[in-house]
XYZ file of N, CA and C in Angstrom:
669
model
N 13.150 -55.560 -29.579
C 13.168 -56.512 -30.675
C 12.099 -56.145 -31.697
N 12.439 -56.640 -32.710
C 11.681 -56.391 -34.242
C 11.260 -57.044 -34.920
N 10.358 -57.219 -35.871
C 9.903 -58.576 -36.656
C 10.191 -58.291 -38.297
N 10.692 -56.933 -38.256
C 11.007 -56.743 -39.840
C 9.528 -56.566 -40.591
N 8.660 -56.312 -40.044
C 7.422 -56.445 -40.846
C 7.075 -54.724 -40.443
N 7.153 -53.627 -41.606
C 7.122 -52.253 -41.584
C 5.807 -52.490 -41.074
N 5.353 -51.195 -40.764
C 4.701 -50.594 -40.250
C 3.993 -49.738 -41.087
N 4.783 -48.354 -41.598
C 4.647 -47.357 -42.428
C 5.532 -47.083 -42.829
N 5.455 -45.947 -43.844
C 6.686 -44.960 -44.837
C 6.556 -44.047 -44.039
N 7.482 -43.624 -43.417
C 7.812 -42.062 -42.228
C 8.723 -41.250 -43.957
N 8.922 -40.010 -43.266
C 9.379 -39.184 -44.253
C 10.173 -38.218 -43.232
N 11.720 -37.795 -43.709
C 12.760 -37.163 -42.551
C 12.263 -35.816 -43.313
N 12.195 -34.850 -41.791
C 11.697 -33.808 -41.745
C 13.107 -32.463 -41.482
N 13.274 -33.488 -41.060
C 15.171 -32.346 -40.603
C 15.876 -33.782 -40.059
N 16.911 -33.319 -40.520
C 18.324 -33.689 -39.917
C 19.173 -32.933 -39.217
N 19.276 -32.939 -37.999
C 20.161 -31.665 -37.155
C 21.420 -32.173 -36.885
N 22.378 -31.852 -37.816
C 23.873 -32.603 -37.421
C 24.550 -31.988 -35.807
N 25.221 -32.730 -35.686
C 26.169 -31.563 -34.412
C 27.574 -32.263 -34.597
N 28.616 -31.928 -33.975
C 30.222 -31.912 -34.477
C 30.361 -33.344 -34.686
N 29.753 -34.210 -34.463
C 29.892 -35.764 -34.474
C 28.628 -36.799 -35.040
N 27.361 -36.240 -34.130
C 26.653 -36.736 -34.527
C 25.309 -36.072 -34.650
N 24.091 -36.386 -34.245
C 23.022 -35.353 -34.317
C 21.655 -35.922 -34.222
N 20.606 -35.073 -34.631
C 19.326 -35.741 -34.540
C 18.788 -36.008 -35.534
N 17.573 -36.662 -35.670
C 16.789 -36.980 -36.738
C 14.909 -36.855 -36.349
N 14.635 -35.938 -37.372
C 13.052 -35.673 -36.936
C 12.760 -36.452 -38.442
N 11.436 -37.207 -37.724
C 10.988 -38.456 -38.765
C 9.154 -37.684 -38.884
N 8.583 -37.864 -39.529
C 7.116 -37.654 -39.979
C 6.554 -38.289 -39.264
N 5.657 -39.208 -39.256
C 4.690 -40.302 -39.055
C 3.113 -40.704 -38.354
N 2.666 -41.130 -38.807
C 1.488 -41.675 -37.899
C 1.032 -42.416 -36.834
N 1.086 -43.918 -37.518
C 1.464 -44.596 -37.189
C 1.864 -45.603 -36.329
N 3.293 -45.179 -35.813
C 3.807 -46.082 -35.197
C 4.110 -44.905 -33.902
N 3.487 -43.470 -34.310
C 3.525 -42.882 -32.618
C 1.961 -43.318 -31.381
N 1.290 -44.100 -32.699
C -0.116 -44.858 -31.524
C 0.787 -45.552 -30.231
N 0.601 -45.040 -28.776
C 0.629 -45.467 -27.863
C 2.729 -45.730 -27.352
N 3.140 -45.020 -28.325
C 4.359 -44.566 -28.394
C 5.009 -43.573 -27.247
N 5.466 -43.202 -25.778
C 6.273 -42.622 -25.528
C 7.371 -42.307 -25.791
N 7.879 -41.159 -24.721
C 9.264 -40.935 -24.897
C 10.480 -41.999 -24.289
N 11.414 -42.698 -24.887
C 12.578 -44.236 -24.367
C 11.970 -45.065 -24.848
N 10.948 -45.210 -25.820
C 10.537 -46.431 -26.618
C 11.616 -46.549 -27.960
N 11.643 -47.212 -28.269
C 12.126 -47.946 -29.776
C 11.163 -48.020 -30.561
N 11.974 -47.062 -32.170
C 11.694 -47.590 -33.145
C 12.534 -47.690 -34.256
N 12.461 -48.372 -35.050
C 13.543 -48.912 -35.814
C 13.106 -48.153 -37.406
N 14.273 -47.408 -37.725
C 14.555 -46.561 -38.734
C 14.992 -47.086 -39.900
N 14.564 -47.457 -41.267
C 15.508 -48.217 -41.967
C 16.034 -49.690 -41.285
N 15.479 -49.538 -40.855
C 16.283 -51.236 -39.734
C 17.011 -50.504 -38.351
N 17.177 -49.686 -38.166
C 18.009 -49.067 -37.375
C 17.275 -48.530 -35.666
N 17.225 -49.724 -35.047
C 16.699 -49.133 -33.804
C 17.260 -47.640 -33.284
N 16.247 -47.033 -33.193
C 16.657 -45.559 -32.371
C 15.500 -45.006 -31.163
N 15.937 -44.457 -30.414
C 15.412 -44.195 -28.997
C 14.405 -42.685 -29.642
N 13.375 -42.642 -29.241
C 12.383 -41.824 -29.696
C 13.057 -40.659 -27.888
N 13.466 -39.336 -28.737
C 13.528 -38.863 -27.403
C 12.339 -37.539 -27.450
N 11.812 -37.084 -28.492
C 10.814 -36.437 -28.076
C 9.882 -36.647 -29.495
N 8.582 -35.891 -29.263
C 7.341 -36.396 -29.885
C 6.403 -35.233 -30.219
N 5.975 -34.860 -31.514
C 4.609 -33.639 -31.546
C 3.531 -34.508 -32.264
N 2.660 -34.186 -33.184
C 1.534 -34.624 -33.079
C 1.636 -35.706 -34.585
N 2.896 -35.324 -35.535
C 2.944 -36.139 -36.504
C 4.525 -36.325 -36.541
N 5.403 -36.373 -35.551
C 6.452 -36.451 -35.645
C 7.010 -37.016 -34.227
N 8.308 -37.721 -34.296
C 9.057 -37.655 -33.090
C 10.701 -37.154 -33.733
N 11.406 -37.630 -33.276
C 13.009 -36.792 -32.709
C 13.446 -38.238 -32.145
N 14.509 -38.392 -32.473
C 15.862 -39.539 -32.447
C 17.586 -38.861 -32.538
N 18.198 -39.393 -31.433
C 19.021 -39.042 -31.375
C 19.848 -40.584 -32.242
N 20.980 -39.797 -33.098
C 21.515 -40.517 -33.634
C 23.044 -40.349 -32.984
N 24.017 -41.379 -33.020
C 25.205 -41.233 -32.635
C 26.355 -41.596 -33.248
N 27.422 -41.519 -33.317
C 28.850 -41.568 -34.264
C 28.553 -43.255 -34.322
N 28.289 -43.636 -33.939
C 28.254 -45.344 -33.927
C 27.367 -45.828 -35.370
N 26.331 -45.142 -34.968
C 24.735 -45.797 -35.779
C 25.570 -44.816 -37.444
N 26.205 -43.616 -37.362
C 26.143 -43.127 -38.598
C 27.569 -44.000 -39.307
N 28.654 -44.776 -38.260
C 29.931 -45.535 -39.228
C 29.032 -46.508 -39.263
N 28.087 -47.265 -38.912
C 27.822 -48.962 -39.321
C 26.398 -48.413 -40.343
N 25.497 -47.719 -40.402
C 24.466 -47.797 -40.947
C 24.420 -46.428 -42.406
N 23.694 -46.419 -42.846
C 23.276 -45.526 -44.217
C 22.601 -43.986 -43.691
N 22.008 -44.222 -42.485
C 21.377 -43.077 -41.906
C 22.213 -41.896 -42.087
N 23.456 -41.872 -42.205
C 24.021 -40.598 -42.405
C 23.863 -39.641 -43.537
N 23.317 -40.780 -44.336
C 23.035 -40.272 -46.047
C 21.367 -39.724 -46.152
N 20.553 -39.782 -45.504
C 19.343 -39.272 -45.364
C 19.122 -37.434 -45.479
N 18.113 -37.158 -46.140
C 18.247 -35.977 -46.540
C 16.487 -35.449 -46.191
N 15.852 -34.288 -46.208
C 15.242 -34.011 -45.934
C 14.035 -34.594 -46.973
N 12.954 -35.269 -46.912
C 12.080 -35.513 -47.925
C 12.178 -37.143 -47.826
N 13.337 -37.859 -47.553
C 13.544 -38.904 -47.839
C 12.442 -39.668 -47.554
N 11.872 -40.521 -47.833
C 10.864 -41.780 -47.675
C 12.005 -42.974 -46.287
N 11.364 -43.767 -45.182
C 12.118 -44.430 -44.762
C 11.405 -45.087 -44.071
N 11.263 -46.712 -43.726
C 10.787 -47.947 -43.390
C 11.019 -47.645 -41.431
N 9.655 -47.902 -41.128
C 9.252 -47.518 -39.069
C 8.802 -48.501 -39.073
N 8.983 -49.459 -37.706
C 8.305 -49.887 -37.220
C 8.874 -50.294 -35.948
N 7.481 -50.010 -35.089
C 7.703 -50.008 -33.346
C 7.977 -51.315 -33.090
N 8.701 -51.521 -31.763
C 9.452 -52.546 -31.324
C 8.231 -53.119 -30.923
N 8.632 -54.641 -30.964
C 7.524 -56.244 -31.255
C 6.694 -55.548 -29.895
N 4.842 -55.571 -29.837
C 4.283 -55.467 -28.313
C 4.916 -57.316 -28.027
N 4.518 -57.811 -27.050
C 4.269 -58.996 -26.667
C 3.385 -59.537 -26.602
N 1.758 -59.149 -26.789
C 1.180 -59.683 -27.262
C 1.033 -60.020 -29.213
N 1.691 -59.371 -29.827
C 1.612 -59.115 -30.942
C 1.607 -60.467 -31.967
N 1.806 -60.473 -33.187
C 2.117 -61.832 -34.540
C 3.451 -61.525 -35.182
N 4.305 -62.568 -34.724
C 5.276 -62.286 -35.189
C 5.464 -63.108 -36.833
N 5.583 -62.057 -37.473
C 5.229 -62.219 -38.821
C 6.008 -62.270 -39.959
N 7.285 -61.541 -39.136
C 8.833 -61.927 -39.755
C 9.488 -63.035 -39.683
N 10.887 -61.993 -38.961
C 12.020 -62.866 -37.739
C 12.379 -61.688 -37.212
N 13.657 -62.901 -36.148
C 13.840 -61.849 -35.262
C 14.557 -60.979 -35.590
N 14.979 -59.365 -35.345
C 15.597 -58.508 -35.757
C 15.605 -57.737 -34.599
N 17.430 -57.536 -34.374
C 17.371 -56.548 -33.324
C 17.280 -55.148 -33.465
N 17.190 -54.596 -34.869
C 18.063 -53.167 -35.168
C 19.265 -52.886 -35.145
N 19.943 -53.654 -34.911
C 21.528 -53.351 -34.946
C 22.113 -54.109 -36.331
N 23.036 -52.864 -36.864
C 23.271 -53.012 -38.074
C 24.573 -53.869 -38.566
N 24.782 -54.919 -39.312
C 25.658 -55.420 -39.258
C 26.572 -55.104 -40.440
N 25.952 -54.195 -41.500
C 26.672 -53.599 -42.317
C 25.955 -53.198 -43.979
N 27.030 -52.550 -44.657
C 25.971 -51.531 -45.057
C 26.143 -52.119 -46.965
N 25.112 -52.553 -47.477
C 24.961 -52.823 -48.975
C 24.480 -52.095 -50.298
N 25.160 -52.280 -50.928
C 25.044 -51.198 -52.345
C 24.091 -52.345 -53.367
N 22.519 -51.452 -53.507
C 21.928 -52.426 -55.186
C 22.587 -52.023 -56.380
N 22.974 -53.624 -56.477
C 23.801 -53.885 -57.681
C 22.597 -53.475 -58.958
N 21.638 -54.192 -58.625
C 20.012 -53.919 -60.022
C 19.421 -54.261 -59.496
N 18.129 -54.289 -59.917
C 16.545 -54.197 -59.747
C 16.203 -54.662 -60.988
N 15.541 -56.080 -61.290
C 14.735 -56.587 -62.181
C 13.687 -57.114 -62.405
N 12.584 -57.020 -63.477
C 11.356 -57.744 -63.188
C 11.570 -59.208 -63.069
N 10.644 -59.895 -62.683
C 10.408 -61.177 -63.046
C 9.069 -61.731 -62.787
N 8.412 -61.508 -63.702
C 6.327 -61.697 -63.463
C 6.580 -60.591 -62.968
N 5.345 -61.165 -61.751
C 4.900 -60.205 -60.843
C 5.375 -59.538 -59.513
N 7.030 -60.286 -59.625
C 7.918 -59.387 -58.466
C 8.745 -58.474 -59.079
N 10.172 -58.413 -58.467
C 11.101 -57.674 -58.344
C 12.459 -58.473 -57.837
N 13.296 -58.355 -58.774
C 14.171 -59.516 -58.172
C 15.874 -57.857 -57.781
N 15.741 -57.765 -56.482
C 17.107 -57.026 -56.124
C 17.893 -57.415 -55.827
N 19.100 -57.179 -56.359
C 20.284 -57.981 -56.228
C 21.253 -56.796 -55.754
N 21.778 -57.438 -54.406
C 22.786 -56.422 -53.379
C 24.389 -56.664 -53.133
N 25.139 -55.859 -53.403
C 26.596 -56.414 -53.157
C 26.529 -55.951 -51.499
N 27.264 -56.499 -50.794
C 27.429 -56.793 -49.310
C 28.883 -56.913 -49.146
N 29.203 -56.407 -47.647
C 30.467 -57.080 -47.204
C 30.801 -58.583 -47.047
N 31.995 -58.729 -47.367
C 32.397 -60.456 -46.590
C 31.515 -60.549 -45.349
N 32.203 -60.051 -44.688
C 31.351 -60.523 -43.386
C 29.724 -60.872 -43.097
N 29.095 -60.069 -43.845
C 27.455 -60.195 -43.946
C 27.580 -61.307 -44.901
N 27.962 -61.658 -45.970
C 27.436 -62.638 -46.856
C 27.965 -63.885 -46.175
N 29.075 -64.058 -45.428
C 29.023 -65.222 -44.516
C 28.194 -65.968 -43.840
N 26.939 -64.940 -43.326
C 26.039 -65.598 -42.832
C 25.006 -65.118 -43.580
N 25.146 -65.308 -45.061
C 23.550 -65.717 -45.626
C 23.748 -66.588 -46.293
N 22.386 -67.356 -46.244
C 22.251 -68.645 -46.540
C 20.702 -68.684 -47.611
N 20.834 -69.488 -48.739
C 19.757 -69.221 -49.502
C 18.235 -70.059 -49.008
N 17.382 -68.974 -48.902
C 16.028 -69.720 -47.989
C 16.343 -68.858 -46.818
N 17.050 -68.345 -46.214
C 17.084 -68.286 -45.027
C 16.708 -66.435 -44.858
N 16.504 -65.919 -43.534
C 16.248 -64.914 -43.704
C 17.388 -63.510 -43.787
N 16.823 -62.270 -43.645
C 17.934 -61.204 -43.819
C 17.148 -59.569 -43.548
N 17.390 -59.059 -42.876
C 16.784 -57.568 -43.178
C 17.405 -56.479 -43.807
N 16.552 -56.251 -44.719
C 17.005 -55.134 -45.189
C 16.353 -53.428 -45.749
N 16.863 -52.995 -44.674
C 16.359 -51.155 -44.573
C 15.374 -51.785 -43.355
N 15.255 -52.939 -42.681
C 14.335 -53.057 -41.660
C 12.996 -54.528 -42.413
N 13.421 -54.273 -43.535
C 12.460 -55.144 -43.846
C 12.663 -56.727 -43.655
N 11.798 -57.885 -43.012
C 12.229 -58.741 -43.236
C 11.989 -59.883 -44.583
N 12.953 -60.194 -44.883
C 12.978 -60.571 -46.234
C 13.670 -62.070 -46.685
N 13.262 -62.893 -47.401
C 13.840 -64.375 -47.849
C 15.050 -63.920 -48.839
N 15.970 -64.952 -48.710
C 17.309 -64.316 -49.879
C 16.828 -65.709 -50.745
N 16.549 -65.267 -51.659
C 17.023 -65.823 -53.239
C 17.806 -66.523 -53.803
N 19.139 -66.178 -53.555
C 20.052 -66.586 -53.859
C 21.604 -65.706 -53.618
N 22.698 -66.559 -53.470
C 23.592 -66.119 -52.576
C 24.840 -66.411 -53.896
N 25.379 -65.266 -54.182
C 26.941 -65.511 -54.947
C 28.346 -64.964 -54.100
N 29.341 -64.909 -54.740
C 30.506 -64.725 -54.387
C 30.409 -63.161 -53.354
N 29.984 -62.507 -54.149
C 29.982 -60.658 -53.733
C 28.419 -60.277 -53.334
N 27.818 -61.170 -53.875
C 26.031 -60.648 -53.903
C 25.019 -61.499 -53.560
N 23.933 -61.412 -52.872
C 22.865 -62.032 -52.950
C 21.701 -61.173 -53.314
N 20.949 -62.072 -53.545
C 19.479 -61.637 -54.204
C 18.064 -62.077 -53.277
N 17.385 -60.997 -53.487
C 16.016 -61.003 -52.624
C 14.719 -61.093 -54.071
N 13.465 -61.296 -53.894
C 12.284 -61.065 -54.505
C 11.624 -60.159 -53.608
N 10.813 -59.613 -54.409
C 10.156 -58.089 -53.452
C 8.889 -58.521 -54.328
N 7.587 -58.972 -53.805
C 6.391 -59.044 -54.380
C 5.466 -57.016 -54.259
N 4.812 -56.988 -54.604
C 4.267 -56.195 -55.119
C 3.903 -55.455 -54.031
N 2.915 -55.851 -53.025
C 2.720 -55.293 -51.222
C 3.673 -54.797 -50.741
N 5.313 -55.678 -50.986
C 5.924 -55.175 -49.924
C 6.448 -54.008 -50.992
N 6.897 -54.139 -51.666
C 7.345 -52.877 -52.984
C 6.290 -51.629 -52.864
N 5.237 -51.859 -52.278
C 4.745 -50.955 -51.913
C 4.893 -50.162 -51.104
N 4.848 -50.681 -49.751
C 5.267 -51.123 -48.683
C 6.374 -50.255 -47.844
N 7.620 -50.213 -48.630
C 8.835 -49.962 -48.179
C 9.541 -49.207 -48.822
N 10.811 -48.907 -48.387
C 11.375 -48.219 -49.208
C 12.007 -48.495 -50.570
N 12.420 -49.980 -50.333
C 13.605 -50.879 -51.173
C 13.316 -50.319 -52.660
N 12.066 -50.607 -53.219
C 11.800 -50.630 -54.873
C 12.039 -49.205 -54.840
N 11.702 -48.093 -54.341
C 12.096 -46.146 -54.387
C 13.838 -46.134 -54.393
N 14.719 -47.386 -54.290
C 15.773 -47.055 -54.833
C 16.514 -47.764 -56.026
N 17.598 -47.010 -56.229
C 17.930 -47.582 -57.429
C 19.856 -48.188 -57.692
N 19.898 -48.674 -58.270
C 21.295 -48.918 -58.460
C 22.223 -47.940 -57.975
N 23.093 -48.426 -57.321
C 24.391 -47.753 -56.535
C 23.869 -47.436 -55.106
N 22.904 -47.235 -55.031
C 21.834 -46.689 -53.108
C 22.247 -47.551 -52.253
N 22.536 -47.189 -50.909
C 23.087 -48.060 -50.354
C 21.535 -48.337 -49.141
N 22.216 -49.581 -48.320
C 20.802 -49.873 -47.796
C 21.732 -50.568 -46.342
N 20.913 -51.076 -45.340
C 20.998 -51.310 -44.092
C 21.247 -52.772 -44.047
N 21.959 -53.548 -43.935
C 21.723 -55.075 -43.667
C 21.972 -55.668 -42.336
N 21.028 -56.670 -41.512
C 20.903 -57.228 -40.422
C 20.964 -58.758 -40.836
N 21.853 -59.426 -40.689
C 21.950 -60.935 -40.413
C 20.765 -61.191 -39.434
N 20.722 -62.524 -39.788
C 19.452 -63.465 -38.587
C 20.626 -63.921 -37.682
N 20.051 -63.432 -36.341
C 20.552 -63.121 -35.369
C 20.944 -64.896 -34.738
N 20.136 -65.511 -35.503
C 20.428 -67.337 -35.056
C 21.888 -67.897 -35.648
N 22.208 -67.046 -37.133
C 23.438 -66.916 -37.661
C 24.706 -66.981 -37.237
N 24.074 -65.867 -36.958
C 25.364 -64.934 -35.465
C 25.728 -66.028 -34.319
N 24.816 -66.332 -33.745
C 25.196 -67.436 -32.704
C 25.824 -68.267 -32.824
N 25.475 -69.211 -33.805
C 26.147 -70.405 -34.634
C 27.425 -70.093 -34.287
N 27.723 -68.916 -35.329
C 28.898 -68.560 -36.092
C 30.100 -68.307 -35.010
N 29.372 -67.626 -33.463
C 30.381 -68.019 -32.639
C 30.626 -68.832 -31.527
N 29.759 -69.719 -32.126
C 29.826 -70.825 -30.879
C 30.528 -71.821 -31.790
N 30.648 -71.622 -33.268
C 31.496 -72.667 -33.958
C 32.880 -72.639 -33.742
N 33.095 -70.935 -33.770
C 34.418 -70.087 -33.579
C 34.512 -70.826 -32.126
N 34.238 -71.241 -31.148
C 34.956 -71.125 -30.171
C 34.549 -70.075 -28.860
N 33.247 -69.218 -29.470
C 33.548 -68.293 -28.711
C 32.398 -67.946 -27.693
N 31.751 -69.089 -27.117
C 31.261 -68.596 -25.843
C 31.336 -68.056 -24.971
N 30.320 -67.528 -24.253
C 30.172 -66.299 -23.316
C 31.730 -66.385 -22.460
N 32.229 -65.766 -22.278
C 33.394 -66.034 -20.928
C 34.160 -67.170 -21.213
N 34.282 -67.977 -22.549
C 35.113 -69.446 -22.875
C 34.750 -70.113 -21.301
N 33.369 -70.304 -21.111
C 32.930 -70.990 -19.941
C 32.845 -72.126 -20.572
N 32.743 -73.808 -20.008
C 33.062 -74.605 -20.612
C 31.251 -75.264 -20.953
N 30.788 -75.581 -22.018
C 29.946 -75.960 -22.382
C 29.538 -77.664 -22.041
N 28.839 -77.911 -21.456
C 28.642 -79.213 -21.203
C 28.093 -80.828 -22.114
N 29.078 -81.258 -22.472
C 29.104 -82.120 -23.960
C 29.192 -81.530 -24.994
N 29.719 -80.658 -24.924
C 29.765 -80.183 -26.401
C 31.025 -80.298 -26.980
N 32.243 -80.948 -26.212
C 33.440 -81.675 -26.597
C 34.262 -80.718 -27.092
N 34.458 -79.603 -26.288
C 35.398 -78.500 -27.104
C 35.956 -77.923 -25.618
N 37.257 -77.413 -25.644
C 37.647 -77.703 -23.826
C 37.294 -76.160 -23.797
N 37.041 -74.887 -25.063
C 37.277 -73.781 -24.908
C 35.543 -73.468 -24.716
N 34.581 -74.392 -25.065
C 33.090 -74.203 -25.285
C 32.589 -73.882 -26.095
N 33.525 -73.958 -27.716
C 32.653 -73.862 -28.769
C 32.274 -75.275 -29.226
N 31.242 -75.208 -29.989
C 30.308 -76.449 -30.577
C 31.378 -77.028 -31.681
N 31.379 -78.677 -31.646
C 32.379 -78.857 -32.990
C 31.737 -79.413 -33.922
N 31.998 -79.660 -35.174
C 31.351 -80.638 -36.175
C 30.957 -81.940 -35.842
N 31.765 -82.325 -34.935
C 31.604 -83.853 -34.692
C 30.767 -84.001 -33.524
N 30.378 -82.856 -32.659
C 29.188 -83.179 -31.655
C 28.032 -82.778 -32.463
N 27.796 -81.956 -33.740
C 26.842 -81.609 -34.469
C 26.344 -83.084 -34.964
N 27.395 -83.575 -35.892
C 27.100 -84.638 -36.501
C 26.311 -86.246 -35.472
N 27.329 -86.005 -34.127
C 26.671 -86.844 -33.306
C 25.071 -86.605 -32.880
N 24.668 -85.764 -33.195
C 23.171 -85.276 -32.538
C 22.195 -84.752 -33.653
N 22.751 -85.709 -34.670
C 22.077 -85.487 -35.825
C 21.930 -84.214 -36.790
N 22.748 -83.401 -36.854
C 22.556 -82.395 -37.129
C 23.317 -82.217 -38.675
């Protein structure tokens, strides 16, 4: 698990394709403090398994999966890209939660001032903009981030000045595509409204014979 709160700017050193999928050698400092080999770290938002390590670099195996749902396929040698090691447990969680798993992939529509931020505005799939909600959270390239505001095709983030520093987001520009992670509390909702609990095991009061949650036990429990 992840808190969306970077770490550092890693920089891809090689990309080693192979007939499907391939590896990825990342730069960094960082986030190899106290780092082995089967740890997690999350690439752009993109959890990946650290499988080997030298003194400013590790090695990630990437797979046909991570390159159809995520942007990582588009990475090129030089690129700038958002690390950070999976949550310790003692740690401050300073985001939200974020698993690394990508729920789909968004194109910046623009990048505008406003004062002293940055207001980015992202077109998204249906499916991702379903579960954003304005105020609520969202990651994107790994970062965790407040949405702005939510339209038909697009929502909008503010990027203050630290994190524009920070990350990758402000180093791109219109048409770039980027990583998006729903809040994973979203997700739940969304299928326990559907109907679709674990095994359609039957949920206890929750007045649905299949075990999803209905409006009218929401409304009964104040919600």
């Amino acid at each position: 698990m992840f808190t969306g709160i970077v770490e550092e700017l890693g920089s891809v050193r090689h990309v080693l394709p192979g007939s499907r999928a391939g590896k990825i050698v990342i730069g960094a400092s960082k986030v190899l403090e106290g780092t082995q080999i089967g740890d997690s770290i999350a690439v752009n938002g993109v959890c990946l398994t650290v499988v080997a390590m030298g003194e400013d670099e590790f090695t990630a195996d990437v797979m046909p999966e991570t390159l159809r749902k995520s942007s990582l396929g588009q990475l090129k040698t030089g690129d700038p890209v958002d690390l950070e090691r999976a949550m310790a447990a003692d740690g401050r969680f300073g985001g939200h939660i974020v698993s690394g798993h990508i729920d789909g992939v968004g194109r910046i529509k623009d990048v505008r001032p406003e004062q002293n931020a940055r207001v980015v505005t992202i077109e998204a799939p249906a499916s991702v903009l379903a579960l954003i909600v304005e105020k609520g959270s969202i990651a994107i390239d790994g970062i965790s981030l407040t949405v702005a505001s939510v339209g038909a095709t697009t929502f909008s983030v503010s990027i203050i000045p630290h994190t524009g520093e920070q990350t990758v987001l402000l180093r791109k520009r219109a048409g770039d595509m980027v990583n998006l992670e729903n809040d994973i509390v979203g997700k739940y909702v969304q299928k326990l409204l559907a109907g679709g609990a674990a095994n359609d095991a039957p949920v206890a009061g929750a007045g649905n014979a299949r075990g999803g949650l209905t409006l009218e036990y929401l409304q009964e429990n104040g919600f």
